[in-house]
Coordinates of C-alpha atoms in Angstrom, one line a residue:
Chain W
M1 CA 31.3 200.9 -129.3
A2 CA 32.9 202.3 -132.4
I3 CA 35.6 200.1 -133.9
K4 CA 36.3 200.1 -137.6
V5 CA 38.5 197.5 -139.2
N6 CA 39.7 198.3 -142.7
K7 CA 39.3 194.9 -144.3
F8 CA 41.4 196.0 -147.2
K9 CA 44.4 196.6 -144.9
C10 CA 43.7 193.8 -142.4
G11 CA 46.0 190.7 -142.7
Y12 CA 43.7 188.7 -140.4
C13 CA 46.5 187.8 -138.0
G14 CA 44.5 187.9 -134.8
A15 CA 46.9 190.0 -132.8
C16 CA 44.0 192.4 -131.9
V17 CA 42.0 189.5 -130.6
G18 CA 44.8 188.5 -128.3
V19 CA 45.1 191.9 -126.7
C20 CA 41.4 192.8 -126.4
P21 CA 40.8 193.0 -122.6
P22 CA 37.1 192.0 -122.6
G23 CA 37.5 189.5 -125.4
A24 CA 35.1 191.4 -127.7
L25 CA 37.0 190.6 -130.9
E26 CA 36.9 187.4 -132.9
L27 CA 38.9 186.4 -135.9
V28 CA 36.3 184.6 -138.1
E29 CA 38.3 182.8 -140.8
T30 CA 39.5 185.9 -142.7
W31 CA 37.8 188.8 -141.0
I32 CA 37.5 190.5 -137.6
E33 CA 34.2 190.9 -135.8
A34 CA 33.5 192.9 -132.7
D35 CA 30.7 192.4 -130.3
E36 CA 28.9 194.7 -127.8
E37 CA 31.5 194.0 -125.1
C38 CA 33.9 196.4 -126.9
T39 CA 34.8 199.3 -124.6
S40 CA 36.5 201.4 -127.4
C41 CA 39.8 201.2 -125.3
G42 CA 41.9 201.4 -128.5
I43 CA 44.5 198.8 -127.6
C44 CA 43.7 196.8 -130.8
A45 CA 44.3 199.9 -132.9
K46 CA 47.6 200.6 -131.2
I47 CA 49.1 197.2 -131.7
C48 CA 47.8 196.3 -135.1
P49 CA 50.9 195.5 -137.3
V50 CA 49.4 197.2 -140.3
G51 CA 47.3 200.0 -138.8
A52 CA 44.0 198.6 -140.0
I53 CA 41.9 199.5 -137.0
E54 CA 40.3 202.8 -136.0
V55 CA 38.5 203.3 -132.7
S56 CA 36.5 206.3 -131.8
R57 CA 35.0 206.9 -128.4
Chain E
M1 CA 32.2 164.1 -137.8
K2 CA 30.8 162.2 -134.8
D3 CA 28.9 163.6 -131.8
Q4 CA 31.4 162.4 -129.2
Y5 CA 35.2 162.1 -129.0
D6 CA 37.7 161.5 -126.2
V7 CA 39.6 164.7 -127.2
I8 CA 38.8 167.7 -129.3
V9 CA 41.8 169.8 -130.4
V10 CA 41.0 173.4 -131.4
G11 CA 43.6 174.6 -133.9
A12 CA 45.9 172.7 -136.3
G13 CA 49.2 174.5 -135.9
P14 CA 52.3 172.7 -134.5
A15 CA 50.9 172.6 -130.9
G16 CA 47.5 171.2 -132.0
S17 CA 48.9 168.7 -134.5
I18 CA 51.4 167.2 -132.1
A19 CA 48.8 167.0 -129.3
A20 CA 46.3 165.3 -131.7
K21 CA 49.0 162.9 -133.0
T22 CA 50.2 162.0 -129.6
A23 CA 46.7 161.3 -128.2
A24 CA 45.6 159.4 -131.3
M25 CA 48.7 157.2 -131.3
K26 CA 47.9 156.3 -127.7
G27 CA 44.5 155.1 -129.0
L28 CA 42.3 158.0 -128.1
N29 CA 39.4 159.1 -130.3
V30 CA 40.5 162.6 -131.5
L31 CA 38.9 165.4 -133.5
M32 CA 41.1 168.3 -134.6
I33 CA 39.4 171.3 -136.0
E34 CA 40.9 174.3 -137.9
K35 CA 39.0 177.4 -138.8
R36 CA 41.1 178.2 -141.8
Q37 CA 40.3 176.5 -145.1
E38 CA 44.0 175.9 -145.6
I39 CA 46.2 174.7 -142.8
G40 CA 49.4 176.7 -142.4
D41 CA 48.2 179.6 -144.5
P42 CA 48.5 182.6 -144.1
V43 CA 51.9 182.4 -142.4
R44 CA 52.5 184.4 -139.3
C45 CA 56.0 183.4 -138.6
A46 CA 59.7 184.0 -139.5
E47 CA 60.0 180.2 -139.9
G48 CA 63.3 179.6 -138.2
V49 CA 63.7 176.6 -136.0
S50 CA 66.4 174.6 -134.1
K51 CA 67.4 171.4 -135.9
V52 CA 68.0 169.3 -132.8
W53 CA 64.7 170.1 -131.2
L54 CA 62.7 169.7 -134.5
R55 CA 64.1 166.2 -135.0
K56 CA 62.6 165.2 -131.7
H57 CA 59.1 165.6 -133.2
I58 CA 59.4 165.0 -137.0
E59 CA 62.0 163.7 -139.4
P60 CA 63.3 166.7 -141.5
D61 CA 61.9 166.6 -145.0
H62 CA 63.3 168.6 -148.0
R63 CA 59.7 169.4 -149.0
W64 CA 59.3 171.9 -146.1
I65 CA 62.9 172.9 -145.4
C66 CA 63.9 176.0 -147.4
A67 CA 67.4 176.7 -145.9
D68 CA 70.0 175.0 -143.7
V69 CA 71.5 177.8 -141.7
K70 CA 75.1 177.8 -140.4
G71 CA 75.1 180.8 -138.2
S72 CA 73.8 184.2 -137.2
R73 CA 75.0 187.7 -137.9
I74 CA 73.7 190.2 -135.4
F75 CA 74.1 193.9 -136.2
S76 CA 74.0 196.6 -133.4
P77 CA 72.6 200.0 -134.2
D78 CA 75.9 201.5 -135.4
G79 CA 76.4 198.5 -137.7
T80 CA 78.9 196.5 -135.6
M81 CA 78.5 192.8 -136.6
I82 CA 78.7 189.9 -134.2
E83 CA 78.9 186.5 -136.0
M84 CA 77.9 183.4 -134.2
A85 CA 78.3 179.8 -135.3
E86 CA 75.3 177.6 -135.3
E87 CA 76.2 175.6 -132.2
I88 CA 75.9 178.7 -129.9
A89 CA 73.6 180.9 -131.8
G90 CA 70.6 179.6 -129.9
G91 CA 67.5 177.7 -130.6
E92 CA 66.2 179.8 -133.5
V93 CA 69.0 179.0 -135.9
G94 CA 69.0 175.8 -137.8
Y95 CA 66.4 175.3 -140.5
V96 CA 64.2 177.9 -142.2
L97 CA 60.9 176.2 -142.9
E98 CA 58.1 176.5 -145.3
R99 CA 55.3 176.7 -142.7
K100 CA 52.6 176.3 -145.3
T101 CA 53.9 172.8 -146.1
F102 CA 55.3 172.0 -142.7
D103 CA 52.0 172.7 -140.8
R104 CA 50.1 170.5 -143.3
A105 CA 52.7 167.7 -142.9
L106 CA 52.2 167.8 -139.2
A107 CA 48.4 167.8 -139.5
Y108 CA 48.7 164.8 -141.9
E109 CA 50.9 163.0 -139.3
S110 CA 48.1 163.4 -136.8
A111 CA 45.5 162.2 -139.4
K112 CA 47.7 159.1 -140.2
A113 CA 47.8 158.4 -136.4
G114 CA 44.0 158.2 -136.5
A115 CA 42.8 161.8 -135.6
E116 CA 39.9 163.2 -137.6
V117 CA 40.9 166.6 -139.1
M118 CA 38.3 169.1 -140.1
V119 CA 39.2 172.4 -141.8
K120 CA 37.0 175.5 -142.2
T121 CA 35.6 174.5 -138.8
R122 CA 35.6 177.1 -136.1
A123 CA 35.0 176.8 -132.3
T124 CA 32.3 179.3 -131.3
G125 CA 32.1 178.3 -127.7
L126 CA 32.6 175.5 -125.1
I127 CA 30.1 173.1 -123.6
I128 CA 30.5 173.6 -119.9
E129 CA 28.5 171.5 -117.4
N130 CA 29.0 171.5 -113.6
G131 CA 32.3 173.4 -113.9
F132 CA 33.7 170.9 -116.4
V133 CA 34.4 171.5 -120.1
R134 CA 32.5 168.8 -121.9
G135 CA 33.0 169.6 -125.6
V136 CA 33.0 172.4 -128.2
R137 CA 30.3 174.3 -130.0
L138 CA 31.6 174.5 -133.5
M139 CA 30.6 176.0 -136.8
H140 CA 31.3 174.3 -140.1
L141 CA 30.2 176.0 -143.4
G142 CA 27.8 178.2 -141.5
E143 CA 26.1 175.5 -139.5
E144 CA 26.5 175.3 -135.7
K145 CA 26.8 172.0 -133.9
D146 CA 27.6 170.8 -130.4
V147 CA 30.3 168.1 -130.2
R148 CA 31.0 166.5 -126.9
S149 CA 34.3 165.3 -125.6
K150 CA 36.0 164.2 -122.4
L151 CA 38.8 166.7 -122.9
V152 CA 39.4 169.8 -125.0
I153 CA 42.9 171.0 -125.9
G154 CA 43.0 174.7 -126.9
A155 CA 45.7 175.2 -129.5
D156 CA 44.0 178.2 -131.0
G157 CA 46.9 180.6 -131.2
V158 CA 47.5 184.2 -130.3
E159 CA 43.8 184.9 -130.8
S160 CA 42.8 182.1 -128.4
K161 CA 39.3 182.2 -127.1
V162 CA 39.1 178.7 -125.7
G163 CA 41.0 179.7 -122.5
R164 CA 38.8 182.7 -121.9
W165 CA 35.6 180.8 -122.4
A166 CA 36.8 178.5 -119.6
G167 CA 37.6 181.4 -117.3
I168 CA 41.4 181.6 -117.9
D169 CA 42.4 185.2 -118.6
T170 CA 44.8 185.0 -121.5
S171 CA 44.5 188.6 -122.7
L172 CA 47.9 190.2 -123.4
K173 CA 48.9 193.7 -122.5
P174 CA 50.6 195.7 -125.3
A175 CA 54.0 195.2 -123.6
D176 CA 53.4 191.4 -123.6
L177 CA 53.1 191.2 -127.4
E178 CA 55.5 191.7 -130.3
T179 CA 53.6 193.1 -133.3
C180 CA 55.2 191.7 -136.4
A181 CA 55.2 192.2 -140.2
Q182 CA 57.2 190.4 -142.8
F183 CA 57.9 190.4 -146.5
L184 CA 59.0 187.4 -148.5
M185 CA 61.5 189.0 -150.8
G186 CA 63.5 188.0 -153.9
G187 CA 66.8 189.5 -154.7
T188 CA 68.1 190.7 -151.3
G189 CA 71.5 189.3 -152.1
I190 CA 72.0 188.0 -148.6
D191 CA 74.3 185.0 -147.8
Q192 CA 71.9 182.0 -147.6
N193 CA 74.0 180.4 -144.9
Y194 CA 73.2 183.0 -142.3
C195 CA 70.3 184.4 -140.4
Y196 CA 70.6 188.2 -139.9
F197 CA 69.4 190.2 -137.0
F198 CA 69.3 194.0 -136.8
L199 CA 68.9 195.7 -133.4
G200 CA 68.0 199.3 -132.5
N201 CA 65.3 201.4 -131.0
E202 CA 65.2 203.6 -134.1
I203 CA 64.6 200.7 -136.5
A204 CA 62.7 198.3 -134.3
P205 CA 61.7 199.6 -130.8
G206 CA 61.6 196.8 -128.3
G207 CA 62.2 194.2 -130.9
Y208 CA 64.4 193.4 -133.9
I209 CA 64.5 193.0 -137.6
W210 CA 65.3 189.6 -139.1
V211 CA 66.4 188.5 -142.5
F212 CA 66.1 184.7 -142.8
P213 CA 67.2 182.9 -146.0
K214 CA 64.5 180.9 -147.7
G215 CA 66.5 179.2 -150.5
K216 CA 67.6 180.4 -154.0
D217 CA 67.6 184.2 -153.6
L218 CA 64.6 184.4 -151.4
A219 CA 64.4 185.7 -147.8
N220 CA 62.0 186.4 -145.1
V221 CA 62.6 190.1 -144.1
G222 CA 60.5 190.8 -141.0
I223 CA 60.2 192.9 -137.9
G224 CA 58.8 192.6 -134.4
I225 CA 58.2 195.7 -132.3
L226 CA 56.9 195.7 -128.7
G227 CA 53.2 196.5 -128.7
S228 CA 53.6 199.2 -126.1
K229 CA 55.9 201.0 -128.5
S230 CA 53.5 200.7 -131.5
G231 CA 50.9 203.3 -132.3
K232 CA 52.0 206.3 -134.3
K233 CA 54.0 204.0 -136.5
H234 CA 53.1 200.4 -136.9
A235 CA 55.3 197.4 -137.6
I236 CA 54.7 197.5 -141.3
D237 CA 55.8 201.2 -141.4
Y238 CA 59.1 200.4 -139.8
L239 CA 59.6 197.4 -142.1
K240 CA 58.9 199.5 -145.2
E241 CA 61.5 202.0 -144.1
F242 CA 64.1 199.3 -143.5
V243 CA 63.5 197.6 -146.8
E244 CA 63.6 200.9 -148.8
Q245 CA 67.0 201.7 -147.2
K246 CA 68.5 198.2 -147.1
F247 CA 67.1 196.3 -150.1
P248 CA 65.8 199.0 -152.5
S249 CA 65.8 196.8 -155.5
A250 CA 64.5 193.6 -153.9
K251 CA 61.0 192.4 -154.8
I252 CA 58.2 191.7 -152.4
L253 CA 56.4 188.4 -153.1
E254 CA 54.3 188.0 -150.0
I255 CA 53.2 190.0 -146.9
D256 CA 52.8 188.2 -143.6
V257 CA 51.6 189.8 -140.3
G258 CA 51.2 188.5 -136.8
G259 CA 51.3 189.0 -133.1
V260 CA 53.7 187.0 -130.9
P261 CA 53.1 186.6 -127.2
V262 CA 56.2 187.6 -125.1
S263 CA 54.4 187.7 -121.7
G264 CA 56.3 184.7 -120.3
S265 CA 54.4 181.9 -118.5
I266 CA 50.8 182.8 -117.6
E267 CA 49.3 181.8 -114.3
R268 CA 47.2 178.9 -115.4
T269 CA 46.9 176.8 -118.5
I270 CA 44.3 174.2 -117.3
A271 CA 40.7 174.0 -116.2
N272 CA 38.5 171.0 -115.5
G273 CA 38.4 169.2 -118.9
L274 CA 40.7 171.7 -120.6
M275 CA 44.4 172.2 -121.5
L276 CA 45.9 175.1 -123.4
V277 CA 49.0 174.6 -125.6
G278 CA 51.3 176.7 -127.8
D279 CA 50.6 180.4 -128.4
A280 CA 47.2 179.9 -126.8
A281 CA 49.1 179.2 -123.6
R282 CA 51.5 182.1 -124.3
Q283 CA 54.4 179.5 -124.5
S284 CA 56.5 181.4 -127.1
D285 CA 60.0 182.5 -126.1
P286 CA 59.9 186.1 -125.0
I287 CA 63.4 187.0 -126.3
T288 CA 63.4 185.4 -129.7
G289 CA 59.7 185.2 -130.3
G290 CA 60.2 181.6 -131.4
G291 CA 57.3 179.3 -130.6
I292 CA 57.4 176.3 -132.9
I293 CA 59.5 174.1 -130.6
T294 CA 57.8 175.1 -127.4
A295 CA 54.4 174.5 -129.0
M296 CA 55.4 171.0 -130.1
E297 CA 56.9 170.2 -126.7
A298 CA 53.7 171.3 -125.0
G299 CA 51.5 169.5 -127.5
K300 CA 53.4 166.3 -126.8
I301 CA 53.0 166.6 -123.1
A302 CA 49.3 167.5 -123.4
G303 CA 48.7 164.5 -125.7
E304 CA 50.3 162.2 -123.2
V305 CA 48.5 163.7 -120.2
A306 CA 45.2 163.5 -122.2
Y307 CA 45.7 159.8 -122.5
E308 CA 46.4 159.4 -118.8
A309 CA 43.4 161.5 -117.8
V310 CA 41.0 159.7 -120.2
S311 CA 42.3 156.3 -119.1
R312 CA 41.8 157.1 -115.5
N313 CA 38.4 158.7 -116.2
D314 CA 39.6 161.8 -114.4
V315 CA 39.8 165.1 -116.3
S316 CA 39.7 167.4 -113.2
V317 CA 42.2 170.1 -112.6
S318 CA 44.0 168.0 -110.0
M319 CA 44.7 165.4 -112.7
L320 CA 45.6 167.8 -115.4
E321 CA 48.1 169.4 -113.0
M322 CA 50.4 166.8 -114.5
Y323 CA 50.5 168.8 -117.7
E324 CA 50.9 172.1 -115.9
K325 CA 53.8 170.7 -113.9
R326 CA 55.6 169.0 -116.8
W327 CA 55.6 172.0 -119.2
R328 CA 56.6 174.4 -116.4
Q329 CA 59.5 172.2 -115.4
T330 CA 60.8 172.0 -119.0
I331 CA 60.0 174.7 -121.5
G332 CA 58.5 176.9 -118.8
L333 CA 61.9 177.4 -117.1
E334 CA 63.5 178.5 -120.4
I335 CA 60.6 180.8 -121.1
D336 CA 60.9 182.4 -117.7
N337 CA 64.7 182.9 -118.2
S338 CA 64.1 184.5 -121.6
L339 CA 61.6 186.8 -120.0
I340 CA 64.4 188.1 -117.7
V341 CA 66.6 188.7 -120.7
K342 CA 63.8 190.3 -122.7
D343 CA 62.9 192.7 -119.9
L344 CA 66.6 193.8 -119.7
F345 CA 66.9 194.0 -123.5
V346 CA 63.9 196.3 -124.0
S347 CA 65.4 198.7 -121.5
F348 CA 68.7 199.1 -123.4
T349 CA 69.5 202.3 -125.2
D350 CA 71.1 202.1 -128.7
G351 CA 74.3 203.3 -127.0
E352 CA 74.2 200.4 -124.6
I353 CA 73.6 197.8 -127.4
N354 CA 76.5 199.3 -129.3
S355 CA 78.9 199.0 -126.4
L356 CA 77.9 195.4 -125.8
A357 CA 78.5 194.7 -129.5
H358 CA 81.9 196.4 -129.3
S359 CA 82.9 194.3 -126.3
L360 CA 82.4 191.2 -128.5
E361 CA 84.1 192.5 -131.7
G362 CA 86.8 190.3 -133.0
V363 CA 85.9 187.4 -130.7
N364 CA 85.9 184.1 -132.6
F365 CA 82.6 182.5 -131.6
S366 CA 82.9 179.4 -133.7
S367 CA 85.5 178.0 -131.3
M368 CA 83.7 179.2 -128.1
S369 CA 81.0 177.7 -126.0
L370 CA 78.1 179.8 -124.9
I371 CA 79.7 180.0 -121.5
D372 CA 82.8 181.5 -123.0
L373 CA 80.7 184.0 -124.9
L374 CA 78.8 185.0 -121.8
Y375 CA 82.1 185.3 -119.9
A376 CA 83.5 187.7 -122.6
L377 CA 80.3 189.7 -122.4
F378 CA 80.3 190.0 -118.7
K379 CA 84.0 190.7 -118.4
A380 CA 83.4 193.9 -120.5
N381 CA 80.1 194.8 -119.0
K382 CA 80.0 194.3 -115.2
K383 CA 76.6 195.9 -114.9
L384 CA 75.1 193.2 -117.1
L385 CA 76.1 190.5 -114.6
W386 CA 74.2 192.3 -111.9
D387 CA 71.1 192.9 -114.1
L388 CA 71.0 189.2 -115.0
R389 CA 71.8 187.8 -111.5
V390 CA 68.3 186.2 -111.2
L391 CA 69.0 184.3 -114.4
F392 CA 72.2 182.8 -113.1
K393 CA 70.4 181.8 -109.9
N394 CA 67.9 179.9 -112.0
V395 CA 70.5 178.3 -114.2
V396 CA 72.4 177.0 -111.2
K397 CA 69.3 175.9 -109.5
H398 CA 67.9 173.9 -112.4
E399 CA 71.1 173.0 -114.2
L400 CA 69.5 174.4 -117.3
D401 CA 70.8 173.5 -120.7
F402 CA 71.7 176.8 -122.4
E403 CA 72.3 175.2 -125.7
R404 CA 68.7 174.4 -126.6

């Protein structure tokens, strides 16, 4: 798993959480956390409204 | 906070607050939790809402109404303008709200009805026993606690986890989500009586740009693009381009971002001891992206069904089917019809949108009903009639009210 959320860009809207296929992401108040279920599929990075997420395989 | 309630509502947006209020007014013991420290903030919404439908749930109050809108101006990619009067412009025109104040007012309504409201309190899991949801594991100020309930209502928005924890797959594909960004701007110079919509695959692929008046010289300038068309450029990049070109001297006072479900109805919104409402149930309108009214409608139904279920001491799926049926027969039908229109809309080229707009040029909509408008559209665009045949079948079958 290699997901990086740029907290300075993130608007904590939760869109990434809604599209995450395994449900690995969580919007905790004002920040995004990822757990070990993350498969690095990259969907979150694709749909982020502000481009705050980077995923590397 | 107690250890046991009749109903726990997760999320204090419009869906959650109306559900909590409805259940509390019926005499149920209700806890509503909200993970944010400020209900309604940050905003994730263009804030437009239909007057008629809003009034069904709350008396309009000047404290959270920013603008009273008379109509819509829709611009095709080549700049052709279609103007629609309020009566036929569809459900998203009416008031432009201040969601920060509106959401708090709704939450306060539920509190006055007797619900206990707790902010900065997040659901971290469900208590599930013998295949029934029996409460919520929650975290408040860093401390975890199990709180039991007969029913849980998941109103936890686009990022909903409540459904997933109960085995309902609510994950959205990129094509089922509009990824959105918005600036609150001063000095755009727009006419405050109108909502503006700008269409085109160059400026907003699979979505549109909106400019909604917010009173004085303020406006919400926002964009939604289809998730499947996002990637190289993100919603915010398209929005910046539009604003630089259209409103170069306007000032940005706020940035809002969000994801709007446009999947249409999902397969299931209930489990034993659980109902999902609002964006958590993907009940937003796939063509407009509007979700406030559908969320409140669903919240009301869920609150009523919660009362029935708790009174009869039966929170099984077969009992909660009452919720599922009622929302599908009302807002669900409109959501499904909007999905048909959305699927067609996202397939249009800019040339096709332009030719549709040209066919309506010079038509006076203020004196027409929606049926007249559709007739004018279809007369000029025979193929559209064929593409939307399923929609008409539905309308005839259910005698749908197009004017919502």
